């Protein structure tokens, strides 16, 4: 604050221009209006003006100094005043008045060159269009550049100063005006040509009438109708083709199995171009105004409409903190009348902030539309998953074999289960039971039971959480067998192993016995973790760490992504994650290590984290109806019955030691040593075995549990050591 007097601040605490700038704007606008009235009513002959005595001298001085350019002077003042009144601070404060000053001088000089002199001879014409300033500068420009050169340079200076002062692109104006200019020139040219043709025909008609043959009936040329290619017409054309061509023709699977035709899926609804440029422009203006009300200046550079949301790329002014924009998500949702708004600050690789606003009308993304896309049909992988479309409307697919495991989380009604069904159907449209086998675990008994009986299943759909732990242990055992077989053949992965087996068997004339992929699908992880959390977590961690090369992949879905369900070990070994709408930021961070899932729209709207990157992709999921799922499963059931694995389907035995085969020789050797030690003692505990043999707690606990199952030690007695029942 100044010591003497009052100081007008240009900004308040929020960064918004204060009342001082508004006072300046009102004063400049008043001066501009007064100058305009004085100039328009000024009469040099009578010496009168509506502006009174001051207006007469002001008009005389302006016209004398800069000539006809004086009539532009009030508009310049009004433009500057609006900048203050609209609370917009120019990026370069001195650039605007300096540019206008050069504009006035260059325009006065140009008027003096063209009007005060003869346009062709350069001689004086008696006019004073450029005033004293224009006449003075015109003389020097003519001496240095010549008459023609000075006119060219002055026109360039006028255009440059307009561009700097107002930001109005001259090129855009030219592009906008070019169609109108071309239309006018075309009418003039065609009109002259038509008149000339009529005159020529009138002059030569009488001379050529006798030589011409008899007139024929004039031919009528029909204008070709504009054909609107709708989706229905395209699908009708496809229906005329044989049914075999509706199948995905990327391969011909061996054996007696046939891939299902796409006609089993419902046709996507017809989609018309619903992008309204006017609406997008209005939303951009509302977005800019709302941010400006909170003291954030900038402009919308690009708008990218999509099937569900529209991305507005906002470029903030220099000095604006990105965090301020992120904190205004709720205020922007209120002004845009949106359910929720997601802000990406900044967009990777761009100096802009992405603001995703839901569309008023949302498109329905069907599975058939995704399977018909080139991106899906040309992918050679049997485990290609049709996830949906990105925010720009392009199909988005992923390869499960490259993930190699997927974690899916979402609240009830967010579209999680529908997306899992779409993934299963994506594989069923590309792979036969000889290529892919499924192990489905559905404790809720709702989502995956519809696939019961398809020939791809390794076992019936498991609904008992206790049996699920045993099934996962069987998959771990299968993984070990596969690695042993691959080591014998010198293969590093299942693809190389199948290639070697195919070459060997084809040489012997026998049928190739390839190893199929195994996809384990768990629809609700929380139920398994509550009943057999320790065993389930151990199996999942082991599979996720080692099963990729053996062709075993896991898809886990849960609606409760808390830390006791999605543990640190599970999340670490599942690099590919997918989050649908979640109730809180905490759940979003648990799944994705970042917030954002709480702002999703539901109905299949998801955030996908690809493996090997931290960049989230927003994808709108595919919709699959129950009728479509039933038609596809019935198609596969008609081709054969499943061949179940006896190990997986076996009932778990109470107190049995059916898991000793998977414990390993090293563990059994350590177990025998621990039994010998226990028989020499009266009491024994897990911590004692851990210290004695220098092993981990988990291994020591398994040794104690095995001793209890074999009757060597007694049951646990709280924190006390166990009693040895069978001593040496």
XYZ file of C-alpha atoms in Angstrom:
728
model
C 0.000 0.000 0.000
C 1.239 3.468 -0.840
C 2.091 5.739 2.033
C 0.128 8.707 0.683
C -3.172 8.011 -1.085
C -4.913 4.801 -2.156
C -3.323 2.131 -4.350
C -5.499 0.111 -6.739
C -4.455 -3.524 -6.773
C -4.555 -5.270 -10.120
C -5.376 -8.646 -8.548
C -6.915 -9.873 -5.345
C -5.845 -12.893 -3.312
C -7.480 -15.350 -5.745
C -5.631 -13.939 -8.747
C -8.772 -12.245 -10.163
C -8.393 -8.654 -11.434
C -9.865 -6.223 -8.893
C -12.004 -3.087 -9.224
C -9.071 -0.967 -10.393
C -9.006 -2.639 -13.789
C -12.759 -2.210 -14.178
C -12.470 1.524 -13.475
C -9.771 1.796 -16.149
C -11.936 -0.095 -18.625
C -14.978 2.122 -18.019
C -12.877 5.274 -18.419
C -11.352 4.092 -21.708
C -14.772 3.080 -23.036
C -16.180 6.526 -22.211
C -13.295 8.246 -24.009
C -13.801 5.952 -27.015
C -17.532 6.762 -27.253
C -16.886 10.511 -26.840
C -14.234 10.473 -29.574
C -16.528 8.524 -31.917
C -19.431 10.954 -31.407
C -17.143 13.967 -31.866
C -15.563 12.629 -35.061
C -18.807 11.518 -36.701
C -20.535 14.878 -36.034
C -17.531 17.088 -36.783
C -17.925 19.629 -39.609
C -14.755 21.426 -40.638
C -16.678 23.984 -42.730
C -18.982 25.081 -39.917
C -16.665 24.240 -37.009
C -19.314 22.298 -35.100
C -19.399 18.984 -33.271
C -21.689 17.160 -30.843
C -18.724 16.937 -28.535
C -18.695 20.643 -27.854
C -15.619 22.815 -27.734
C -13.324 19.934 -26.688
C -14.820 17.640 -29.320
C -14.134 20.182 -32.093
C -10.465 20.512 -31.209
C -10.114 16.746 -30.599
C -11.580 15.912 -34.005
C -9.516 18.593 -35.747
C -6.304 17.354 -34.105
C -6.897 13.689 -34.924
C -7.846 14.323 -38.552
C -4.938 16.699 -38.987
C -2.435 14.279 -37.471
C -3.435 10.850 -38.831
C -6.110 11.577 -41.445
C -8.886 9.068 -42.050
C -7.258 6.663 -39.597
C -8.729 8.857 -36.862
C -12.093 7.139 -37.388
C -10.487 3.814 -36.324
C -9.029 5.344 -33.156
C -12.277 5.041 -31.067
C -12.606 1.357 -31.959
C -9.054 0.726 -30.761
C -9.806 2.372 -27.430
C -13.029 0.355 -27.105
C -11.164 -2.903 -27.796
C -8.657 -2.159 -25.036
C -11.418 -1.168 -22.614
C -13.268 -4.441 -23.177
C -10.103 -6.266 -22.188
C -10.249 -4.622 -18.778
C -14.024 -4.949 -18.374
C -13.972 -8.660 -19.222
C -11.222 -9.131 -16.639
C -8.722 -10.491 -19.114
C -5.090 -9.514 -18.593
C -3.026 -9.586 -21.762
C -0.024 -11.870 -21.834
C 2.152 -8.971 -23.062
C 0.791 -5.782 -21.555
C 2.852 -3.416 -23.696
C 2.339 -5.425 -26.872
C -1.260 -4.290 -27.369
C -0.848 -0.478 -27.236
C 2.491 -0.632 -29.065
C 0.970 -2.765 -31.824
C -1.978 -0.391 -32.186
C 0.410 2.580 -32.354
C 2.339 0.963 -35.206
C -0.972 0.070 -36.845
C -2.143 3.716 -36.791
C 1.144 4.998 -38.197
C 1.397 2.325 -40.909
C -2.276 2.728 -41.881
C -1.906 6.518 -42.111
C 1.186 6.121 -44.249
C -0.567 3.589 -46.490
C -3.575 5.894 -46.949
C -1.249 8.755 -47.775
C 0.560 6.621 -50.337
C -2.598 5.427 -52.070
C -4.977 8.406 -51.746
C -2.801 11.474 -51.350
C -0.972 10.432 -54.544
C -2.145 9.190 -57.889
C -2.350 5.407 -57.760
C -0.521 4.911 -61.066
C 1.746 7.926 -61.468
C 2.608 8.627 -57.851
C 1.841 12.307 -58.321
C -0.110 14.434 -55.776
C -3.893 14.158 -55.841
C -4.765 16.923 -53.413
C -6.195 14.602 -50.723
C -5.074 14.551 -47.083
C -6.172 11.012 -46.235
C -3.057 10.159 -44.232
C -2.692 13.364 -42.235
C 0.589 15.021 -41.385
C 2.077 11.826 -39.944
C 1.166 9.810 -43.025
C 2.475 12.418 -45.431
C 5.753 12.722 -43.514
C 6.384 8.956 -43.329
C 5.176 8.384 -46.885
C 7.923 10.609 -48.258
C 10.669 8.576 -46.578
C 9.141 5.200 -47.507
C 8.918 6.283 -51.150
C 12.516 7.489 -51.231
C 13.832 4.238 -49.726
C 11.534 1.516 -51.148
C 9.853 3.210 -54.065
C 6.129 3.647 -54.471
C 5.180 0.014 -55.185
C 7.601 -1.444 -52.639
C 6.421 0.875 -49.889
C 2.766 -0.097 -50.495
C 3.624 -3.807 -50.194
C 5.641 -3.332 -47.004
C 2.999 -1.107 -45.416
C 0.221 -3.636 -46.111
C 2.346 -6.327 -44.456
C 2.950 -4.111 -41.402
C -0.787 -3.400 -41.078
C -1.636 -7.134 -41.134
C 1.121 -8.017 -38.655
C 0.063 -5.351 -36.170
C -3.574 -6.504 -36.360
C -2.473 -10.089 -35.674
C -0.317 -9.099 -32.676
C -2.828 -6.696 -31.161
C -6.035 -8.725 -31.543
C -4.877 -12.305 -32.050
C -7.167 -12.593 -35.088
C -5.552 -14.835 -37.689
C -5.496 -13.297 -41.146
C -5.096 -16.744 -42.687
C -8.257 -18.006 -40.973
C -10.169 -15.003 -42.230
C -8.925 -15.709 -45.750
C -9.862 -19.380 -45.492
C -13.295 -18.469 -44.143
C -13.921 -15.906 -46.893
C -12.512 -17.957 -49.767
C -15.690 -20.029 -50.405
C -17.813 -16.878 -50.596
C -15.321 -15.166 -52.877
C -15.134 -18.228 -55.101
C -18.936 -18.372 -55.294
C -19.153 -14.717 -56.306
C -16.431 -15.093 -58.937
C -18.071 -18.270 -60.214
C -21.410 -16.548 -60.641
C -19.782 -13.654 -62.441
C -17.790 -15.969 -64.700
C -20.707 -18.301 -65.442
C -23.014 -15.354 -66.040
C -20.650 -13.794 -68.570
C -20.125 -17.144 -70.246
C -23.858 -17.804 -70.447
C -24.519 -14.384 -71.922
C -21.764 -14.904 -74.463
C -23.184 -18.302 -75.394
C -26.672 -16.859 -75.884
C -25.322 -14.111 -78.118
C -23.267 -16.552 -80.207
C -26.240 -18.865 -80.567
C -28.470 -16.012 -81.687
C -25.945 -14.875 -84.276
C -25.168 -18.294 -85.750
C -28.544 -19.974 -85.299
C -29.987 -18.904 -88.646
C -26.884 -19.920 -90.613
C -26.588 -23.437 -89.192
C -30.261 -24.354 -88.990
C -30.373 -25.775 -92.511
C -27.219 -27.875 -92.104
C -28.114 -29.522 -88.776
C -29.774 -32.965 -88.692
C -33.291 -33.354 -87.279
C -33.399 -32.593 -83.585
C -33.391 -35.653 -81.335
C -35.330 -36.050 -78.135
C -33.354 -34.323 -75.421
C -31.671 -36.693 -72.935
C -32.563 -36.158 -69.279
C -29.617 -36.475 -66.887
C -30.727 -37.621 -63.429
C -28.879 -36.455 -60.409
C -27.458 -39.354 -58.420
C -29.203 -39.606 -55.061
C -27.167 -39.136 -51.941
C -26.804 -42.543 -50.321
C -26.621 -42.593 -46.532
C -24.705 -45.731 -45.598
C -26.392 -46.970 -42.455
C -25.322 -49.927 -40.387
C -28.472 -51.849 -41.304
C -27.682 -51.739 -45.007
C -24.149 -52.895 -44.360
C -25.324 -55.816 -42.271
C -27.907 -56.824 -44.899
C -25.117 -57.027 -47.425
C -23.163 -59.249 -45.081
C -26.137 -61.551 -44.550
C -26.126 -62.415 -48.237
C -22.730 -64.064 -47.830
C -22.499 -67.700 -46.737
C -22.620 -68.343 -43.016
C -19.089 -69.744 -43.078
C -17.713 -66.306 -43.961
C -19.272 -64.822 -40.839
C -16.761 -66.716 -38.755
C -13.440 -65.124 -37.963
C -11.320 -66.333 -40.856
C -7.933 -65.928 -39.187
C -7.357 -69.685 -38.972
C -8.878 -73.076 -39.600
C -8.653 -74.987 -36.320
C -7.791 -78.667 -36.579
C -10.134 -81.377 -35.404
C -13.891 -81.566 -35.550
C -14.580 -78.260 -33.807
C -15.835 -75.197 -35.649
C -15.668 -71.619 -34.468
C -19.032 -69.945 -33.852
C -20.374 -67.524 -36.492
C -20.808 -63.853 -35.710
C -24.508 -64.164 -36.495
C -24.977 -65.543 -32.972
C -24.382 -62.032 -31.662
C -26.825 -59.178 -31.911
C -26.260 -56.535 -34.555
C -25.149 -53.156 -33.228
C -27.791 -50.426 -33.341
C -27.554 -47.934 -36.174
C -25.408 -44.986 -35.217
C -25.728 -41.615 -36.825
C -23.270 -38.777 -36.574
C -24.467 -37.138 -33.393
C -21.542 -34.753 -33.010
C -22.974 -31.259 -32.839
C -20.266 -28.701 -33.520
C -22.407 -25.941 -32.087
C -22.860 -27.795 -28.807
C -19.157 -28.542 -28.572
C -18.347 -24.874 -29.151
C -20.832 -23.761 -26.509
C -19.432 -26.245 -24.009
C -15.930 -24.963 -24.726
C -17.022 -21.405 -23.997
C -18.786 -22.437 -20.783
C -15.670 -24.327 -19.726
C -13.410 -21.344 -20.381
C -15.781 -18.965 -18.589
C -16.118 -21.217 -15.544
C -12.360 -21.532 -15.187
C -11.985 -17.785 -15.707
C -14.459 -17.133 -12.884
C -12.055 -18.990 -10.605
C -9.079 -16.982 -11.850
C -7.743 -19.575 -14.306
C -7.096 -18.135 -17.752
C -6.629 -20.221 -20.849
C -8.384 -21.567 -23.911
C -9.688 -24.830 -25.317
C -7.373 -25.888 -28.145
C -8.999 -29.122 -29.301
C -12.185 -31.096 -28.717
C -12.232 -34.873 -29.231
C -15.760 -36.316 -29.078
C -16.169 -40.007 -28.310
C -18.947 -42.567 -27.833
C -19.364 -41.925 -24.095
C -17.301 -38.863 -23.136
C -15.793 -35.859 -24.901
C -12.236 -34.746 -24.221
C -11.587 -30.988 -24.053
C -7.900 -30.082 -24.264
C -7.470 -26.897 -22.216
C -4.279 -24.844 -22.437
C -3.805 -22.775 -19.256
C -2.149 -19.373 -19.380
C 1.485 -19.062 -18.257
C 1.820 -19.109 -14.486
C -1.348 -21.123 -13.780
C -0.794 -24.083 -11.467
C -2.194 -27.347 -12.739
C -3.265 -28.384 -9.243
C -5.800 -25.559 -9.128
C -7.568 -26.978 -12.180
C -7.680 -30.487 -10.697
C -9.303 -29.181 -7.513
C -12.160 -27.643 -9.534
C -13.570 -30.935 -10.846
C -16.770 -30.675 -8.786
C -17.306 -27.024 -9.736
C -16.817 -27.838 -13.418
C -19.279 -30.729 -13.147
C -21.822 -28.312 -11.670
C -21.400 -25.733 -14.440
C -21.390 -28.362 -17.214
C -24.416 -30.177 -15.689
C -22.461 -33.437 -15.678
C -22.591 -36.387 -13.303
C -18.828 -36.380 -12.871
C -15.793 -34.995 -14.650
C -12.357 -36.569 -14.913
C -9.353 -34.262 -15.252
C -6.003 -35.436 -16.657
C -3.396 -32.892 -15.625
C -1.433 -32.807 -17.812
C -1.985 -35.088 -20.813
C 1.281 -37.039 -21.288
C 3.291 -35.547 -24.124
C 1.184 -32.381 -24.405
C 1.197 -29.006 -22.664
C -2.559 -29.164 -22.088
C -4.968 -30.383 -19.432
C -7.529 -32.996 -20.487
C -11.077 -32.530 -19.214
C -13.404 -35.471 -19.924
C -17.103 -34.561 -19.858
C -19.861 -37.197 -20.328
C -22.004 -36.957 -23.444
C -25.714 -36.285 -23.185
C -26.363 -39.247 -25.523
C -24.163 -42.300 -25.018
C -23.528 -45.006 -27.603
C -23.985 -48.714 -26.924
C -20.830 -50.712 -27.679
C -21.741 -54.259 -28.736
C -19.432 -57.255 -28.888
C -20.167 -58.007 -32.532
C -18.945 -54.572 -33.543
C -15.658 -55.248 -31.760
C -15.178 -58.725 -33.238
C -15.768 -57.347 -36.741
C -13.002 -54.779 -36.319
C -9.717 -55.328 -38.119
C -7.798 -54.876 -34.885
C -9.421 -57.965 -33.370
C -9.802 -60.206 -36.412
C -6.197 -59.751 -37.566
C -4.718 -60.516 -34.146
C -3.242 -64.025 -34.295
C -3.370 -64.685 -30.562
C -5.988 -67.154 -29.304
C -6.272 -65.102 -26.103
C -7.264 -61.797 -27.695
C -9.706 -59.882 -25.486
C -12.181 -57.336 -26.871
C -12.229 -54.741 -24.096
C -14.230 -51.944 -25.757
C -13.496 -48.531 -27.245
C -11.250 -45.714 -26.114
C -12.465 -42.143 -25.591
C -12.059 -41.338 -29.300
C -14.188 -44.309 -30.408
C -11.405 -46.586 -31.677
C -11.610 -50.323 -30.826
C -9.399 -51.388 -27.935
C -8.201 -54.983 -27.659
C -5.610 -56.673 -25.459
C -3.696 -59.945 -25.509
C -3.990 -61.982 -22.307
C -0.831 -63.936 -23.143
C 1.166 -60.704 -22.949
C -0.379 -59.394 -19.730
C -0.039 -62.312 -18.558
C -2.601 -62.030 -15.720
C -5.439 -59.556 -15.182
C -6.972 -58.073 -12.035
C -10.498 -56.658 -12.443
C -12.241 -54.613 -9.742
C -15.523 -52.740 -9.700
C -18.510 -51.970 -7.534
C -21.863 -53.690 -7.945
C -23.561 -52.582 -11.159
C -20.431 -51.037 -12.657
C -20.247 -53.519 -15.553
C -17.473 -55.731 -14.164
C -19.220 -59.077 -14.663
C -20.453 -58.111 -18.133
C -16.891 -57.276 -19.106
C -15.656 -60.652 -17.826
C -18.322 -62.376 -19.950
C -17.167 -60.361 -22.960
C -13.599 -61.563 -22.372
C -14.729 -65.191 -22.221
C -16.770 -64.859 -25.408
C -13.841 -63.160 -27.149
C -11.765 -66.278 -26.525
C -14.619 -68.638 -27.482
C -14.861 -66.931 -30.884
C -11.150 -67.516 -31.541
C -10.155 -70.745 -29.833
C -11.348 -74.347 -29.790
C -11.005 -76.719 -26.797
C -7.777 -77.932 -28.398
C -6.367 -74.431 -28.022
C -7.721 -73.091 -24.720
C -9.175 -74.709 -21.595
C -10.979 -72.852 -18.807
C -11.053 -73.341 -15.055
C -13.920 -71.211 -13.751
C -14.439 -70.438 -10.066
C -17.697 -68.669 -9.220
C -18.469 -68.582 -5.476
C -21.479 -66.307 -6.134
C -23.030 -68.968 -8.427
C -24.382 -66.249 -10.724
C -22.071 -65.153 -13.511
C -20.042 -68.145 -14.740
C -22.490 -70.995 -14.203
C -23.954 -70.321 -17.645
C -20.806 -71.804 -19.216
C -21.419 -75.185 -17.583
C -21.098 -77.939 -20.173
C -18.991 -76.251 -22.855
C -16.118 -78.471 -24.065
C -13.494 -75.895 -23.054
C -13.865 -76.593 -19.318
C -11.207 -78.479 -17.354
C -13.708 -79.053 -14.555
C -17.299 -78.122 -13.784
C -17.736 -74.536 -12.693
C -16.534 -74.518 -9.074
C -18.887 -72.792 -6.656
C -17.534 -74.150 -3.342
C -14.742 -71.896 -1.986
C -13.127 -74.862 -0.188
C -12.862 -76.835 -3.422
C -11.441 -73.782 -5.177
C -8.242 -73.925 -3.115
C -7.716 -77.566 -4.095
C -8.355 -76.776 -7.759
C -5.755 -74.010 -7.682
C -3.245 -76.422 -6.132
C -3.940 -78.824 -8.999
C -3.168 -76.043 -11.469
C 0.118 -75.435 -9.645
C 0.904 -79.132 -10.034
C 0.050 -78.951 -13.742
C 2.395 -75.989 -14.068
C 5.246 -78.058 -12.626
C 4.525 -80.927 -15.013
C 4.518 -78.573 -17.982
C 7.845 -77.042 -17.041
C 9.329 -80.518 -16.719
C 8.057 -81.479 -20.186
C 9.302 -78.206 -21.668
C 12.741 -78.741 -20.131
C 12.969 -82.195 -21.727
C 12.276 -80.677 -25.156
C 14.493 -77.637 -24.610
C 11.569 -75.214 -25.039
C 11.384 -71.912 -23.177
C 7.640 -71.374 -23.567
C 4.490 -73.184 -24.574
C 4.536 -71.863 -28.136
C 7.995 -73.296 -28.765
C 7.038 -76.588 -27.101
C 3.936 -77.015 -29.256
C 5.993 -76.232 -32.347
C 8.544 -78.921 -31.470
C 5.814 -81.468 -30.696
C 4.051 -80.676 -33.972
C 7.232 -81.164 -35.997
C 8.108 -84.442 -34.271
C 4.629 -85.927 -34.568
C 4.194 -84.840 -38.175
C 7.425 -86.653 -39.020
C 6.175 -89.834 -37.348
C 2.725 -89.561 -38.873
C 1.057 -89.345 -35.448
C -1.436 -86.743 -34.340
C 0.152 -83.811 -32.550
C -0.589 -83.617 -28.809
C -0.194 -79.964 -28.049
C -0.568 -78.324 -24.675
C -3.573 -76.001 -24.604
C -3.602 -72.668 -22.820
C -5.278 -72.722 -19.419
C -7.240 -69.640 -18.353
C -8.251 -69.543 -14.688
C -11.187 -67.182 -14.055
C -12.179 -66.231 -10.503
C -15.305 -64.091 -10.414
C -15.182 -63.090 -6.738
C -11.848 -63.207 -4.952
C -13.198 -61.862 -1.654
C -15.236 -65.020 -0.950
C -12.170 -67.215 -1.467
C -9.958 -65.043 0.723
C -12.460 -65.232 3.591
C -12.619 -69.039 3.571
C -9.167 -70.179 2.400
C -7.223 -66.967 2.213
C -3.781 -68.373 2.984
C -3.921 -71.283 0.531
C -5.558 -69.221 -2.214
C -3.058 -66.381 -1.926
C -0.122 -68.783 -1.958
C -1.355 -70.532 -5.100
C -2.198 -67.286 -6.899
C 1.185 -65.758 -6.112
C 3.013 -68.855 -7.275
C 1.006 -69.080 -10.494
C 1.327 -65.387 -11.254
C 5.093 -65.530 -10.787
C 5.840 -68.646 -12.827
C 2.878 -69.708 -14.978
C 3.288 -67.375 -17.955
C 5.729 -69.479 -19.964
C 3.702 -72.644 -19.321
C 0.591 -71.122 -20.906
C -1.439 -70.656 -17.710
C -3.120 -67.265 -17.242
C -5.383 -65.872 -14.529
C -8.274 -63.383 -14.558
C -9.397 -62.290 -11.085
C -12.506 -60.181 -10.479
C -13.622 -58.659 -7.198
C -16.112 -56.041 -6.068
C -14.331 -55.374 -2.763
C -10.753 -54.287 -3.571
C -9.623 -53.793 0.024
C -6.066 -54.478 1.133
C -7.067 -57.738 2.856
C -8.493 -59.060 -0.430
C -6.108 -57.564 -2.994
C -2.966 -58.122 -0.962
C 0.396 -56.654 -1.780
C 1.749 -59.936 -3.155
C -1.244 -60.404 -5.463
C -1.154 -56.832 -6.749
C 2.591 -56.935 -7.366
C 2.311 -60.006 -9.585
C -0.698 -58.713 -11.555
C 0.745 -55.825 -13.608
C -2.351 -55.572 -15.830
C -5.278 -54.148 -13.867
C -8.725 -52.922 -14.735
C -10.904 -50.753 -12.499
C -14.555 -49.987 -13.071
C -16.504 -47.474 -10.993
C -15.377 -47.650 -7.366
C -16.876 -45.944 -4.311
C -13.759 -44.128 -3.084
C -10.298 -42.897 -3.986
C -8.821 -45.393 -1.530
C -10.211 -48.342 -3.495
C -8.982 -46.780 -6.728
C -5.459 -46.436 -5.340
C -5.568 -50.016 -4.061
C -6.188 -51.322 -7.578
C -4.496 -48.791 -9.868
C -2.069 -47.022 -7.508
C -3.821 -43.831 -8.621
C -7.125 -42.057 -8.119
C -9.715 -41.715 -10.872
C -11.927 -44.802 -10.739
C -14.280 -43.038 -8.337
C -15.198 -40.527 -11.098
C -16.190 -43.138 -13.697
C -19.735 -43.318 -15.036
C -20.515 -46.992 -14.525
C -22.154 -49.180 -17.194
C -18.801 -50.516 -18.416
C -16.759 -47.329 -18.076
C -13.292 -48.413 -16.922
C -9.680 -47.395 -16.390
C -7.196 -49.921 -17.774
C -3.572 -50.121 -16.686
C -1.578 -51.963 -19.379
C 1.401 -54.034 -18.217
C 4.761 -52.302 -18.180
C 3.411 -48.757 -17.990
C 1.891 -46.351 -15.498
C -0.311 -44.562 -18.049
C -4.009 -45.223 -17.489
C -6.264 -45.796 -20.496
C -9.952 -44.949 -20.284
C -11.943 -47.619 -22.100
C -15.697 -47.982 -22.520
C -16.514 -51.649 -22.049
C -18.407 -53.995 -24.334
C -22.017 -54.931 -23.603
C -23.020 -58.599 -23.874
C -26.576 -59.737 -23.205
C -27.528 -63.005 -21.526
C -29.210 -64.159 -24.731
C -25.969 -63.738 -26.681
C -24.020 -65.684 -24.074
C -26.569 -68.489 -24.142
C -26.496 -68.762 -27.953
C -22.707 -69.040 -28.006
C -22.565 -71.623 -25.207
C -25.313 -73.710 -26.846
C -23.324 -73.658 -30.090
C -20.307 -75.151 -28.327
C -22.341 -77.669 -26.315
C -23.735 -79.136 -29.538
C -20.198 -79.905 -30.756
C -19.145 -82.025 -27.801
C -19.011 -82.581 -24.071
C -16.163 -81.484 -21.818
C -13.405 -83.897 -20.775
C -12.765 -83.108 -17.120
C -9.464 -83.461 -15.284
C -9.822 -86.131 -12.596
C -7.362 -84.426 -10.272
C -9.307 -81.163 -10.270
C -12.719 -82.792 -9.967
C -11.677 -85.024 -7.030
C -13.382 -84.268 -3.729
C -11.103 -82.863 -1.017
C -10.351 -85.353 1.757
C -10.595 -84.383 5.384
C -7.234 -84.535 7.111
C -5.630 -86.141 4.073
C -2.147 -85.543 2.771
C -3.134 -85.194 -0.857
C -0.849 -82.209 -1.277
C 2.396 -83.980 -0.355
C 3.219 -84.668 -3.986
C 3.581 -80.959 -4.567
C 5.769 -80.284 -1.508
C 9.027 -81.242 -3.172
C 11.914 -83.550 -2.238
C 13.733 -80.848 -0.311
C 10.722 -80.205 1.906
C 10.214 -83.909 2.591
C 13.866 -84.281 3.572
C 13.548 -81.348 5.949
C 10.307 -82.821 7.294
C 11.960 -86.169 8.137
C 14.732 -84.362 9.997
C 12.156 -82.347 11.956
C 10.268 -85.547 12.883
C 13.463 -87.097 14.217
C 14.108 -84.020 16.339
C 10.501 -83.909 17.600
C 10.596 -87.525 18.804
C 13.448 -86.615 21.120
C 11.438 -83.798 22.743
C 8.302 -83.587 24.832
C 7.070 -80.272 23.412
C 7.756 -78.595 20.064
C 6.691 -75.330 18.392
C 6.838 -73.673 15.002
C 9.362 -71.082 16.163
C 11.658 -73.842 17.492
C 11.709 -75.581 14.089
C 12.266 -72.234 12.409
C 15.334 -71.502 14.590
C 16.690 -75.054 14.577
C 16.691 -75.519 10.800
C 17.017 -71.832 9.858
C 13.976 -71.854 7.585
C 11.095 -69.461 7.030
C 7.969 -69.305 9.121
C 5.691 -70.599 6.341
C 7.813 -73.725 5.819
C 8.033 -74.371 9.560
C 4.269 -73.971 9.924
C 3.646 -76.460 7.118
C 5.950 -78.961 8.830
C 3.995 -78.633 12.090
C 0.663 -78.979 10.250
C 1.880 -82.129 8.501
C 3.056 -83.571 11.829
C -0.399 -82.898 13.274
C -2.142 -84.569 10.316
C 0.042 -87.676 10.779
C -0.568 -87.793 14.546
C 3.008 -87.006 15.596
C 2.114 -83.847 17.528
C -1.065 -82.735 19.198
C -3.347 -79.824 18.331
C -2.441 -76.211 18.970
C -2.873 -74.933 22.530
C -2.882 -71.191 22.029
C 0.605 -69.746 22.339
C 1.987 -72.846 24.124
C 4.149 -75.423 22.264
C 2.512 -78.563 20.927
C 2.786 -81.878 22.757
C 4.727 -84.652 21.000
C 2.471 -87.725 20.920
C 4.732 -90.254 19.192
C 8.138 -90.148 20.798
C 11.205 -92.136 19.789
